[in-house]
């Protein structure tokens, strides 16, 4: 199975691109979707430059699915993405980006969001597909994640958040969550892809094949509109 | 997951057999059988560490005079059940120097070599570089025991590392709380100090390579912090790092065996 990492961020340094994807491949991950790496949310100018580099990378790296920083100053770039990433601090000015993503059916991955903010956004944009709970989210414990998924059918859960590799957490909660809206992610390079994948496999050791294929690939594939 | 049938020997230097902090929240009861089976299923051949659980944490300091021997007895009892799979780590407490030294003697006579992981914040203390704790550590050194301690403040870690030359001191959780630079500097300065990599040492790929390039592979110990943390991720992370077979062997087992005299 070609595993899709919904939360992997190639380096800015173009000379390191191949190494980045080779190392993900070494960990067992075949496709990576994410913005180019920034240690903290970029400003508008930096976001635009990262987005341009991201699109250039996607043209020559088949293992990369481009995601663009959805900074309010970058609304004109949205249509070229497969996924948009929006920092929580940008939400007040992100109406144009969010409307464009909703119109074009592009999933939006949130960063630094709380469960309450995710619900509010999901209700305001009911046909926008939102990805929540990832590496930089705030307050997404299992019960809160279950609550958000139950309340909002347009919300997906990014399993790169640290809580989901806690011992016996996903093992137990995978039975209580909407399996078809769970997405495997690593947060690489801030998260260790091999460790994340091994932890996930351990947690899902008693789950059936359909759960595995959904979390590791099929849910993301459908969400991103990739061919089977 | 490492194939449990392979010949790779893995000593998990950092476990807690009766840990129950987050597991009941998710409907899981930990017991010694689950403890052994989960670790063994991941290829771990020996597991070392202290007994911690919710009811022993955050008690008034005076209660630890009673609790320290009790916790140590529970570790010894777990050893009876688990046999050679488990090497008990015992507790001491700087508020009770005489009791702590007696416990070192008592447990050392039963073959115990390991103190800890000590988790100061759970037992109402925070600093290791105090005359009381150093007195206990000096006695541990005389008994040739190994001590594993949860990181305290960076300044305190430097101070204790320097305070008892020759003490076999293992700080837990390499790189936790953004401390990698100081952790490596502590390793560089003090040859008696080791770090275990449990829970945070592999948070970011490349950390082990960086550590080995700086201080060598002989003072890094594999650990999981199971059952607080799953047993699979750290093993996979060590396998994933660009290390030589010799470096992996050192981290997985050789260093712990040397320290503990296995």
GROMACS .gro file of C-alpha atoms in nm:
model
  490
    1UNK     CA    1   0.000   0.000   0.000
    2UNK     CA    2   0.134   0.345  -0.092
    3UNK     CA    3   0.087   0.535   0.232
    4UNK     CA    4  -0.015   0.901   0.210
    5UNK     CA    5   0.124   1.138   0.472
    6UNK     CA    6  -0.119   1.429   0.496
    7UNK     CA    7   0.116   1.637   0.707
    8UNK     CA    8   0.471   1.625   0.568
    9UNK     CA    9   0.662   1.941   0.487
   10UNK     CA   10   0.951   1.936   0.240
   11UNK     CA   11   1.247   2.162   0.320
   12UNK     CA   12   1.289   2.501   0.160
   13UNK     CA   13   1.634   2.402   0.035
   14UNK     CA   14   1.575   2.257  -0.311
   15UNK     CA   15   1.893   2.052  -0.291
   16UNK     CA   16   1.737   1.851  -0.006
   17UNK     CA   17   1.408   1.768  -0.181
   18UNK     CA   18   1.507   1.426  -0.309
   19UNK     CA   19   1.660   1.326   0.023
   20UNK     CA   20   1.342   1.429   0.203
   21UNK     CA   21   1.122   1.208  -0.014
   22UNK     CA   22   1.374   0.924  -0.014
   23UNK     CA   23   1.375   0.927   0.368
   24UNK     CA   24   0.996   0.927   0.380
   25UNK     CA   25   1.006   0.635   0.143
   26UNK     CA   26   1.255   0.461   0.374
   27UNK     CA   27   0.998   0.500   0.651
   28UNK     CA   28   0.732   0.339   0.432
   29UNK     CA   29   0.554   0.653   0.314
   30UNK     CA   30   0.494   0.684  -0.059
   31UNK     CA   31   0.319   1.019  -0.100
   32UNK     CA   32   0.353   1.340   0.099
   33UNK     CA   33   0.111   1.628   0.114
   34UNK     CA   34   0.199   1.952   0.292
   35UNK     CA   35   0.323   2.304   0.263
   36UNK     CA   36   0.693   2.370   0.234
   37UNK     CA   37   0.841   2.376   0.582
   38UNK     CA   38   0.833   2.685   0.798
   39UNK     CA   39   0.915   2.664   1.167
   40UNK     CA   40   0.638   2.912   1.241
   41UNK     CA   41   0.356   3.058   1.035
   42UNK     CA   42   0.509   3.268   0.755
   43UNK     CA   43   0.414   3.625   0.674
   44UNK     CA   44   0.239   3.701   0.345
   45UNK     CA   45   0.555   3.754   0.141
   46UNK     CA   46   0.723   3.440   0.269
   47UNK     CA   47   0.403   3.237   0.224
   48UNK     CA   48   0.387   3.345  -0.140
   49UNK     CA   49   0.749   3.247  -0.203
   50UNK     CA   50   0.702   2.913  -0.031
   51UNK     CA   51   0.389   2.850  -0.236
   52UNK     CA   52   0.570   2.923  -0.561
   53UNK     CA   53   0.849   2.685  -0.461
   54UNK     CA   54   0.592   2.427  -0.361
   55UNK     CA   55   0.423   2.438  -0.702
   56UNK     CA   56   0.760   2.414  -0.875
   57UNK     CA   57   0.849   2.112  -0.666
   58UNK     CA   58   0.520   1.941  -0.750
   59UNK     CA   59   0.601   1.963  -1.120
   60UNK     CA   60   0.915   1.754  -1.085
   61UNK     CA   61   0.850   1.536  -0.779
   62UNK     CA   62   0.574   1.279  -0.830
   63UNK     CA   63   0.583   1.184  -0.462
   64UNK     CA   64   0.468   1.532  -0.364
   65UNK     CA   65   0.110   1.660  -0.346
   66UNK     CA   66   0.128   2.038  -0.322
   67UNK     CA   67  -0.034   2.218  -0.032
   68UNK     CA   68  -0.015   2.596  -0.017
   69UNK     CA   69  -0.005   2.835   0.272
   70UNK     CA   70  -0.347   3.001   0.279
   71UNK     CA   71  -0.224   3.336   0.403
   72UNK     CA   72  -0.482   3.611   0.340
   73UNK     CA   73  -0.235   3.775   0.099
   74UNK     CA   74  -0.215   3.458  -0.109
   75UNK     CA   75  -0.580   3.406  -0.207
   76UNK     CA   76  -0.491   3.429  -0.575
   77UNK     CA   77  -0.267   3.120  -0.544
   78UNK     CA   78  -0.530   2.893  -0.393
   79UNK     CA   79  -0.662   2.746  -0.714
   80UNK     CA   80  -0.328   2.583  -0.792
   81UNK     CA   81  -0.323   2.376  -0.472
   82UNK     CA   82  -0.445   2.031  -0.379
   83UNK     CA   83  -0.477   2.141  -0.018
   84UNK     CA   84  -0.458   2.468   0.175
   85UNK     CA   85  -0.300   2.513   0.516
   86UNK     CA   86  -0.424   2.798   0.731
   87UNK     CA   87  -0.275   2.913   1.056
   88UNK     CA   88  -0.524   2.992   1.331
   89UNK     CA   89  -0.391   3.348   1.355
   90UNK     CA   90  -0.496   3.416   0.995
   91UNK     CA   91  -0.860   3.312   1.029
   92UNK     CA   92  -1.001   3.660   1.079
   93UNK     CA   93  -0.868   3.764   0.739
   94UNK     CA   94  -0.906   3.434   0.560
   95UNK     CA   95  -1.263   3.467   0.426
   96UNK     CA   96  -1.149   3.500   0.065
   97UNK     CA   97  -0.919   3.200   0.090
   98UNK     CA   98  -1.181   2.989   0.264
   99UNK     CA   99  -1.452   3.082   0.015
  100UNK     CA  100  -1.223   2.996  -0.275
  101UNK     CA  101  -1.130   2.663  -0.117
  102UNK     CA  102  -1.494   2.580  -0.056
  103UNK     CA  103  -1.589   2.672  -0.411
  104UNK     CA  104  -1.312   2.459  -0.560
  105UNK     CA  105  -1.357   2.166  -0.322
  106UNK     CA  106  -1.006   2.202  -0.178
  107UNK     CA  107  -0.952   2.067   0.171
  108UNK     CA  108  -0.821   2.314   0.426
  109UNK     CA  109  -0.580   2.195   0.693
  110UNK     CA  110  -0.586   2.404   1.008
  111UNK     CA  111  -0.283   2.477   1.223
  112UNK     CA  112  -0.290   2.600   1.581
  113UNK     CA  113  -0.668   2.561   1.605
  114UNK     CA  114  -0.879   2.459   1.902
  115UNK     CA  115  -1.176   2.220   1.885
  116UNK     CA  116  -1.414   2.512   1.940
  117UNK     CA  117  -1.258   2.709   1.653
  118UNK     CA  118  -1.281   2.405   1.429
  119UNK     CA  119  -1.651   2.357   1.499
  120UNK     CA  120  -1.722   2.725   1.444
  121UNK     CA  121  -1.544   2.722   1.109
  122UNK     CA  122  -1.704   2.396   0.999
  123UNK     CA  123  -2.048   2.536   1.071
  124UNK     CA  124  -1.976   2.861   0.890
  125UNK     CA  125  -1.850   2.674   0.582
  126UNK     CA  126  -2.059   2.355   0.579
  127UNK     CA  127  -1.933   2.227   0.247
  128UNK     CA  128  -1.569   2.311   0.312
  129UNK     CA  129  -1.363   2.006   0.401
  130UNK     CA  130  -1.156   2.088   0.709
  131UNK     CA  131  -0.863   1.891   0.848
  132UNK     CA  132  -0.811   1.942   1.220
  133UNK     CA  133  -0.623   1.806   1.518
  134UNK     CA  134  -0.274   1.784   1.370
  135UNK     CA  135   0.072   1.837   1.508
  136UNK     CA  136   0.021   2.202   1.606
  137UNK     CA  137  -0.343   2.190   1.716
  138UNK     CA  138  -0.449   2.292   2.066
  139UNK     CA  139  -0.678   2.092   2.291
  140UNK     CA  140  -0.763   1.804   2.061
  141UNK     CA  141  -0.782   1.527   2.315
  142UNK     CA  142  -0.968   1.211   2.206
  143UNK     CA  143  -1.305   1.311   2.351
  144UNK     CA  144  -1.285   1.654   2.193
  145UNK     CA  145  -1.185   1.508   1.858
  146UNK     CA  146  -1.476   1.264   1.872
  147UNK     CA  147  -1.710   1.551   1.954
  148UNK     CA  148  -1.588   1.759   1.660
  149UNK     CA  149  -1.614   1.468   1.415
  150UNK     CA  150  -1.964   1.384   1.537
  151UNK     CA  151  -2.085   1.743   1.518
  152UNK     CA  152  -1.931   1.827   1.182
  153UNK     CA  153  -1.948   1.583   0.889
  154UNK     CA  154  -1.713   1.804   0.690
  155UNK     CA  155  -1.428   1.768   0.942
  156UNK     CA  156  -1.140   1.522   0.909
  157UNK     CA  157  -0.893   1.436   1.182
  158UNK     CA  158  -0.518   1.458   1.117
  159UNK     CA  159  -0.355   1.186   1.327
  160UNK     CA  160  -0.017   1.359   1.338
  161UNK     CA  161  -0.119   1.508   1.673
  162UNK     CA  162   0.089   1.360   1.954
  163UNK     CA  163  -0.206   1.221   2.148
  164UNK     CA  164  -0.287   0.965   1.877
  165UNK     CA  165   0.034   0.775   1.921
  166UNK     CA  166  -0.009   0.759   2.298
  167UNK     CA  167  -0.013   0.401   2.412
  168UNK     CA  168  -0.359   0.241   2.370
  169UNK     CA  169  -0.521   0.573   2.275
  170UNK     CA  170  -0.602   0.511   1.909
  171UNK     CA  171  -0.626   0.140   1.985
  172UNK     CA  172  -0.934   0.214   2.192
  173UNK     CA  173  -1.064   0.530   2.022
  174UNK     CA  174  -1.053   0.398   1.667
  175UNK     CA  175  -1.374   0.216   1.759
  176UNK     CA  176  -1.544   0.540   1.858
  177UNK     CA  177  -1.429   0.776   1.583
  178UNK     CA  178  -1.551   0.817   1.225
  179UNK     CA  179  -1.296   0.592   1.062
  180UNK     CA  180  -1.360   0.729   0.713
  181UNK     CA  181  -1.244   1.073   0.828
  182UNK     CA  182  -0.914   0.980   0.990
  183UNK     CA  183  -0.596   1.071   0.805
  184UNK     CA  184  -0.242   0.949   0.866
  185UNK     CA  185   0.010   1.229   0.914
  186UNK     CA  186   0.354   1.263   1.064
  187UNK     CA  187   0.429   1.634   1.098
  188UNK     CA  188   0.767   1.560   0.939
  189UNK     CA  189   1.025   1.705   0.989
  190UNK     CA  190   0.901   1.811   1.335
  191UNK     CA  191   0.759   1.461   1.374
  192UNK     CA  192   0.964   1.148   1.312
  193UNK     CA  193   0.794   0.961   1.025
  194UNK     CA  194   0.926   0.617   1.116
  195UNK     CA  195   0.827   0.655   1.479
  196UNK     CA  196   0.482   0.787   1.390
  197UNK     CA  197   0.412   0.509   1.145
  198UNK     CA  198   0.534   0.238   1.381
  199UNK     CA  199   0.327   0.380   1.664
  200UNK     CA  200   0.021   0.395   1.441
  201UNK     CA  201   0.066   0.037   1.326
  202UNK     CA  202   0.100  -0.073   1.687
  203UNK     CA  203  -0.214   0.113   1.786
  204UNK     CA  204  -0.410  -0.032   1.495
  205UNK     CA  205  -0.282  -0.388   1.541
  206UNK     CA  206  -0.630  -0.520   1.615
  207UNK     CA  207  -0.811  -0.315   1.348
  208UNK     CA  208  -0.926  -0.477   1.025
  209UNK     CA  209  -0.780  -0.418   0.681
  210UNK     CA  210  -1.045  -0.165   0.584
  211UNK     CA  211  -0.945   0.058   0.876
  212UNK     CA  212  -0.579   0.033   0.779
  213UNK     CA  213  -0.635   0.113   0.413
  214UNK     CA  214  -0.866   0.400   0.500
  215UNK     CA  215  -0.635   0.568   0.747
  216UNK     CA  216  -0.311   0.511   0.560
  217UNK     CA  217  -0.434   0.589   0.212
  218UNK     CA  218  -0.793   0.576   0.095
  219UNK     CA  219  -0.941   0.852   0.309
  220UNK     CA  220  -0.669   1.095   0.202
  221UNK     CA  221  -0.683   0.982  -0.159
  222UNK     CA  222  -1.053   1.055  -0.182
  223UNK     CA  223  -1.022   1.382   0.006
  224UNK     CA  224  -0.743   1.505  -0.222
  225UNK     CA  225  -0.913   1.381  -0.536
  226UNK     CA  226  -0.631   1.147  -0.636
  227UNK     CA  227  -0.679   0.858  -0.872
  228UNK     CA  228  -0.712   0.512  -0.722
  229UNK     CA  229   0.775  -0.332   1.483
  230UNK     CA  230   1.090  -0.542   1.514
  231UNK     CA  231   1.020  -0.907   1.448
  232UNK     CA  232   1.018  -1.072   1.790
  233UNK     CA  233   1.184  -1.375   1.634
  234UNK     CA  234   1.492  -1.189   1.517
  235UNK     CA  235   1.814  -1.205   1.714
  236UNK     CA  236   1.823  -0.833   1.794
  237UNK     CA  237   1.859  -0.793   2.167
  238UNK     CA  238   1.675  -0.493   2.305
  239UNK     CA  239   1.709  -0.380   2.664
  240UNK     CA  240   1.442  -0.124   2.745
  241UNK     CA  241   1.608   0.084   3.011
  242UNK     CA  242   1.303   0.291   3.093
  243UNK     CA  243   0.968   0.130   3.177
  244UNK     CA  244   0.714   0.151   3.460
  245UNK     CA  245   0.538  -0.182   3.527
  246UNK     CA  246   0.230  -0.053   3.708
  247UNK     CA  247   0.185   0.284   3.539
  248UNK     CA  248  -0.182   0.382   3.523
  249UNK     CA  249  -0.182   0.753   3.453
  250UNK     CA  250  -0.362   0.782   3.119
  251UNK     CA  251  -0.457   0.423   3.046
  252UNK     CA  252  -0.780   0.399   3.249
  253UNK     CA  253  -0.907   0.712   3.072
  254UNK     CA  254  -0.905   0.507   2.754
  255UNK     CA  255  -1.050   0.194   2.910
  256UNK     CA  256  -0.727   0.001   2.949
  257UNK     CA  257  -0.613  -0.182   3.259
  258UNK     CA  258  -0.242  -0.237   3.282
  259UNK     CA  259  -0.117  -0.553   3.446
  260UNK     CA  260   0.209  -0.741   3.448
  261UNK     CA  261   0.099  -0.983   3.180
  262UNK     CA  262   0.003  -0.707   2.938
  263UNK     CA  263   0.325  -0.528   3.032
  264UNK     CA  264   0.540  -0.825   2.940
  265UNK     CA  265   0.339  -0.932   2.634
  266UNK     CA  266   0.331  -0.588   2.471
  267UNK     CA  267   0.701  -0.531   2.518
  268UNK     CA  268   0.795  -0.882   2.407
  269UNK     CA  269   0.569  -0.852   2.101
  270UNK     CA  270   0.782  -0.560   1.994
  271UNK     CA  271   1.107  -0.748   2.038
  272UNK     CA  272   1.211  -0.615   2.377
  273UNK     CA  273   1.403  -0.879   2.565
  274UNK     CA  274   1.464  -0.708   2.900
  275UNK     CA  275   1.285  -0.416   3.065
  276UNK     CA  276   1.413  -0.201   3.351
  277UNK     CA  277   1.250   0.061   3.566
  278UNK     CA  278   1.060   0.178   3.868
  279UNK     CA  279   0.703   0.139   3.985
  280UNK     CA  280   0.494   0.453   3.950
  281UNK     CA  281   0.117   0.492   3.951
  282UNK     CA  282  -0.138   0.758   4.022
  283UNK     CA  283  -0.201   0.675   4.385
  284UNK     CA  284   0.167   0.721   4.471
  285UNK     CA  285   0.202   1.055   4.297
  286UNK     CA  286   0.157   1.397   4.453
  287UNK     CA  287   0.121   1.277   4.813
  288UNK     CA  288   0.231   1.487   5.111
  289UNK     CA  289   0.607   1.448   5.150
  290UNK     CA  290   0.575   1.277   5.488
  291UNK     CA  291   0.388   0.986   5.329
  292UNK     CA  292   0.689   0.888   5.119
  293UNK     CA  293   0.860   0.757   5.429
  294UNK     CA  294   0.602   0.478   5.418
  295UNK     CA  295   0.561   0.466   5.040
  296UNK     CA  296   0.925   0.432   4.936
  297UNK     CA  297   0.974   0.082   5.085
  298UNK     CA  298   0.628  -0.016   4.962
  299UNK     CA  299   0.702   0.089   4.605
  300UNK     CA  300   1.034  -0.092   4.620
  301UNK     CA  301   0.863  -0.406   4.747
  302UNK     CA  302   0.620  -0.382   4.457
  303UNK     CA  303   0.912  -0.364   4.215
  304UNK     CA  304   1.069  -0.668   4.379
  305UNK     CA  305   0.737  -0.852   4.359
  306UNK     CA  306   0.708  -0.768   3.990
  307UNK     CA  307   1.053  -0.916   3.947
  308UNK     CA  308   0.929  -1.237   4.112
  309UNK     CA  309   0.647  -1.255   3.858
  310UNK     CA  310   0.836  -1.150   3.548
  311UNK     CA  311   1.166  -1.321   3.618
  312UNK     CA  312   1.462  -1.216   3.408
  313UNK     CA  313   1.244  -1.014   3.176
  314UNK     CA  314   1.229  -0.733   3.432
  315UNK     CA  315   1.503  -0.557   3.624
  316UNK     CA  316   1.352  -0.354   3.906
  317UNK     CA  317   1.440   0.007   3.965
  318UNK     CA  318   1.387   0.137   4.316
  319UNK     CA  319   1.288   0.468   4.468
  320UNK     CA  320   1.465   0.689   4.717
  321UNK     CA  321   1.365   1.031   4.850
  322UNK     CA  322   1.592   1.320   4.952
  323UNK     CA  323   1.363   1.410   5.241
  324UNK     CA  324   1.457   1.076   5.399
  325UNK     CA  325   1.828   1.024   5.363
  326UNK     CA  326   1.870   0.750   5.621
  327UNK     CA  327   1.571   0.555   5.496
  328UNK     CA  328   1.687   0.595   5.137
  329UNK     CA  329   2.033   0.462   5.217
  330UNK     CA  330   1.880   0.169   5.403
  331UNK     CA  331   1.663   0.096   5.099
  332UNK     CA  332   1.969   0.104   4.876
  333UNK     CA  333   2.139  -0.149   5.103
  334UNK     CA  334   1.831  -0.368   5.137
  335UNK     CA  335   1.755  -0.383   4.766
  336UNK     CA  336   2.118  -0.408   4.661
  337UNK     CA  337   2.142  -0.719   4.880
  338UNK     CA  338   1.856  -0.863   4.675
  339UNK     CA  339   2.048  -0.804   4.354
  340UNK     CA  340   1.898  -0.471   4.251
  341UNK     CA  341   2.137  -0.249   4.055
  342UNK     CA  342   1.905   0.026   3.934
  343UNK     CA  343   1.759   0.330   4.109
  344UNK     CA  344   1.473   0.490   3.917
  345UNK     CA  345   1.351   0.624   3.698
  346UNK     CA  346   1.315   0.870   3.983
  347UNK     CA  347   1.042   1.121   3.902
  348UNK     CA  348   1.097   1.410   4.143
  349UNK     CA  349   0.788   1.609   4.051
  350UNK     CA  350   0.565   1.316   4.139
  351UNK     CA  351   0.713   1.290   4.486
  352UNK     CA  352   0.725   1.652   4.591
  353UNK     CA  353   1.086   1.740   4.526
  354UNK     CA  354   1.250   1.920   4.239
  355UNK     CA  355   1.626   1.964   4.283
  356UNK     CA  356   1.893   1.694   4.276
  357UNK     CA  357   2.196   1.908   4.355
  358UNK     CA  358   2.117   1.927   4.725
  359UNK     CA  359   2.335   1.797   5.010
  360UNK     CA  360   2.071   1.536   5.099
  361UNK     CA  361   2.032   1.394   4.750
  362UNK     CA  362   2.406   1.405   4.686
  363UNK     CA  363   2.465   1.209   5.008
  364UNK     CA  364   2.231   0.937   4.882
  365UNK     CA  365   2.396   0.941   4.541
  366UNK     CA  366   2.739   0.911   4.700
  367UNK     CA  367   2.620   0.597   4.874
  368UNK     CA  368   2.471   0.468   4.548
  369UNK     CA  369   2.811   0.516   4.388
  370UNK     CA  370   2.976   0.319   4.667
  371UNK     CA  371   2.728   0.038   4.608
  372UNK     CA  372   2.798   0.055   4.233
  373UNK     CA  373   2.435   0.125   4.154
  374UNK     CA  374   2.298   0.304   3.848
  375UNK     CA  375   2.054   0.591   3.886
  376UNK     CA  376   1.801   0.704   3.625
  377UNK     CA  377   1.641   1.044   3.687
  378UNK     CA  378   1.371   1.239   3.509
  379UNK     CA  379   1.520   1.571   3.391
  380UNK     CA  380   1.510   1.854   3.640
  381UNK     CA  381   1.614   2.209   3.556
  382UNK     CA  382   1.909   2.239   3.321
  383UNK     CA  383   2.118   2.409   3.592
  384UNK     CA  384   2.037   2.132   3.838
  385UNK     CA  385   2.127   1.867   3.582
  386UNK     CA  386   2.467   2.022   3.524
  387UNK     CA  387   2.520   2.053   3.901
  388UNK     CA  388   2.434   1.693   3.988
  389UNK     CA  389   2.628   1.560   3.691
  390UNK     CA  390   2.936   1.732   3.833
  391UNK     CA  391   2.868   1.663   4.201
  392UNK     CA  392   2.939   1.290   4.227
  393UNK     CA  393   3.223   1.190   3.994
  394UNK     CA  394   3.201   0.822   3.920
  395UNK     CA  395   2.827   0.798   3.984
  396UNK     CA  396   2.660   0.599   3.708
  397UNK     CA  397   2.404   0.866   3.628
  398UNK     CA  398   2.148   0.828   3.349
  399UNK     CA  399   1.928   1.124   3.277
  400UNK     CA  400   1.599   1.026   3.116
  401UNK     CA  401   1.443   1.156   2.794
  402UNK     CA  402   1.722   1.290   2.575
  403UNK     CA  403   1.613   1.611   2.402
  404UNK     CA  404   1.295   1.658   2.605
  405UNK     CA  405   1.165   2.010   2.655
  406UNK     CA  406   1.395   2.147   2.387
  407UNK     CA  407   1.699   2.053   2.594
  408UNK     CA  408   1.906   1.869   2.334
  409UNK     CA  409   2.189   2.122   2.316
  410UNK     CA  410   2.240   2.118   2.693
  411UNK     CA  411   2.191   1.743   2.716
  412UNK     CA  412   2.470   1.688   2.466
  413UNK     CA  413   2.690   1.937   2.647
  414UNK     CA  414   2.633   1.750   2.974
  415UNK     CA  415   2.734   1.429   2.802
  416UNK     CA  416   3.043   1.597   2.659
  417UNK     CA  417   3.155   1.736   2.995
  418UNK     CA  418   3.081   1.444   3.226
  419UNK     CA  419   3.195   1.099   3.122
  420UNK     CA  420   3.001   0.931   3.402
  421UNK     CA  421   2.671   1.055   3.258
  422UNK     CA  422   2.443   0.877   3.012
  423UNK     CA  423   2.102   0.962   2.868
  424UNK     CA  424   1.816   0.733   2.785
  425UNK     CA  425   1.628   0.815   2.467
  426UNK     CA  426   1.280   0.724   2.590
  427UNK     CA  427   0.976   0.926   2.493
  428UNK     CA  428   1.159   1.221   2.330
  429UNK     CA  429   1.500   1.115   2.206
  430UNK     CA  430   1.363   1.033   1.864
  431UNK     CA  431   1.090   1.296   1.836
  432UNK     CA  432   1.273   1.436   1.539
  433UNK     CA  433   1.461   1.218   1.294
  434UNK     CA  434   1.834   1.281   1.301
  435UNK     CA  435   1.863   1.342   1.675
  436UNK     CA  436   2.049   1.019   1.748
  437UNK     CA  437   2.290   1.070   1.458
  438UNK     CA  438   2.358   1.420   1.585
  439UNK     CA  439   2.412   1.294   1.939
  440UNK     CA  440   2.647   1.017   1.833
  441UNK     CA  441   2.848   1.248   1.611
  442UNK     CA  442   2.895   1.475   1.912
  443UNK     CA  443   2.958   1.234   2.199
  444UNK     CA  444   2.977   0.883   2.057
  445UNK     CA  445   2.735   0.594   2.095
  446UNK     CA  446   2.846   0.450   2.428
  447UNK     CA  447   2.632   0.659   2.660
  448UNK     CA  448   2.291   0.650   2.495
  449UNK     CA  449   2.044   0.391   2.622
  450UNK     CA  450   1.734   0.266   2.452
  451UNK     CA  451   1.408   0.318   2.642
  452UNK     CA  452   1.038   0.347   2.570
  453UNK     CA  453   0.872   0.480   2.887
  454UNK     CA  454   0.616   0.202   2.835
  455UNK     CA  455   0.328   0.188   2.913
  456UNK     CA  456   0.311   0.565   2.917
  457UNK     CA  457   0.434   0.552   2.559
  458UNK     CA  458   0.381   0.273   2.308
  459UNK     CA  459   0.667   0.028   2.264
  460UNK     CA  460   0.695   0.041   1.884
  461UNK     CA  461   0.786   0.396   1.796
  462UNK     CA  462   1.128   0.425   1.957
  463UNK     CA  463   1.243   0.093   1.814
  464UNK     CA  464   1.138   0.199   1.466
  465UNK     CA  465   1.307   0.533   1.514
  466UNK     CA  466   1.639   0.373   1.610
  467UNK     CA  467   1.616   0.145   1.308
  468UNK     CA  468   1.537   0.447   1.088
  469UNK     CA  469   1.834   0.658   1.196
  470UNK     CA  470   2.141   0.641   0.974
  471UNK     CA  471   2.344   0.439   1.225
  472UNK     CA  472   2.590   0.156   1.190
  473UNK     CA  473   2.497  -0.188   1.321
  474UNK     CA  474   2.749  -0.137   1.599
  475UNK     CA  475   2.589   0.193   1.701
  476UNK     CA  476   2.244   0.035   1.704
  477UNK     CA  477   2.366  -0.255   1.912
  478UNK     CA  478   2.523  -0.014   2.160
  479UNK     CA  479   2.200   0.179   2.201
  480UNK     CA  480   1.966  -0.118   2.200
  481UNK     CA  481   2.152  -0.332   2.451
  482UNK     CA  482   2.528  -0.310   2.496
  483UNK     CA  483   2.539   0.013   2.692
  484UNK     CA  484   2.266  -0.093   2.934
  485UNK     CA  485   2.426  -0.433   2.985
  486UNK     CA  486   2.761  -0.271   3.060
  487UNK     CA  487   2.612  -0.025   3.307
  488UNK     CA  488   2.396  -0.281   3.485
  489UNK     CA  489   2.654  -0.558   3.478
  490UNK     CA  490   2.429  -0.795   3.288
   0.00000   0.00000   0.00000
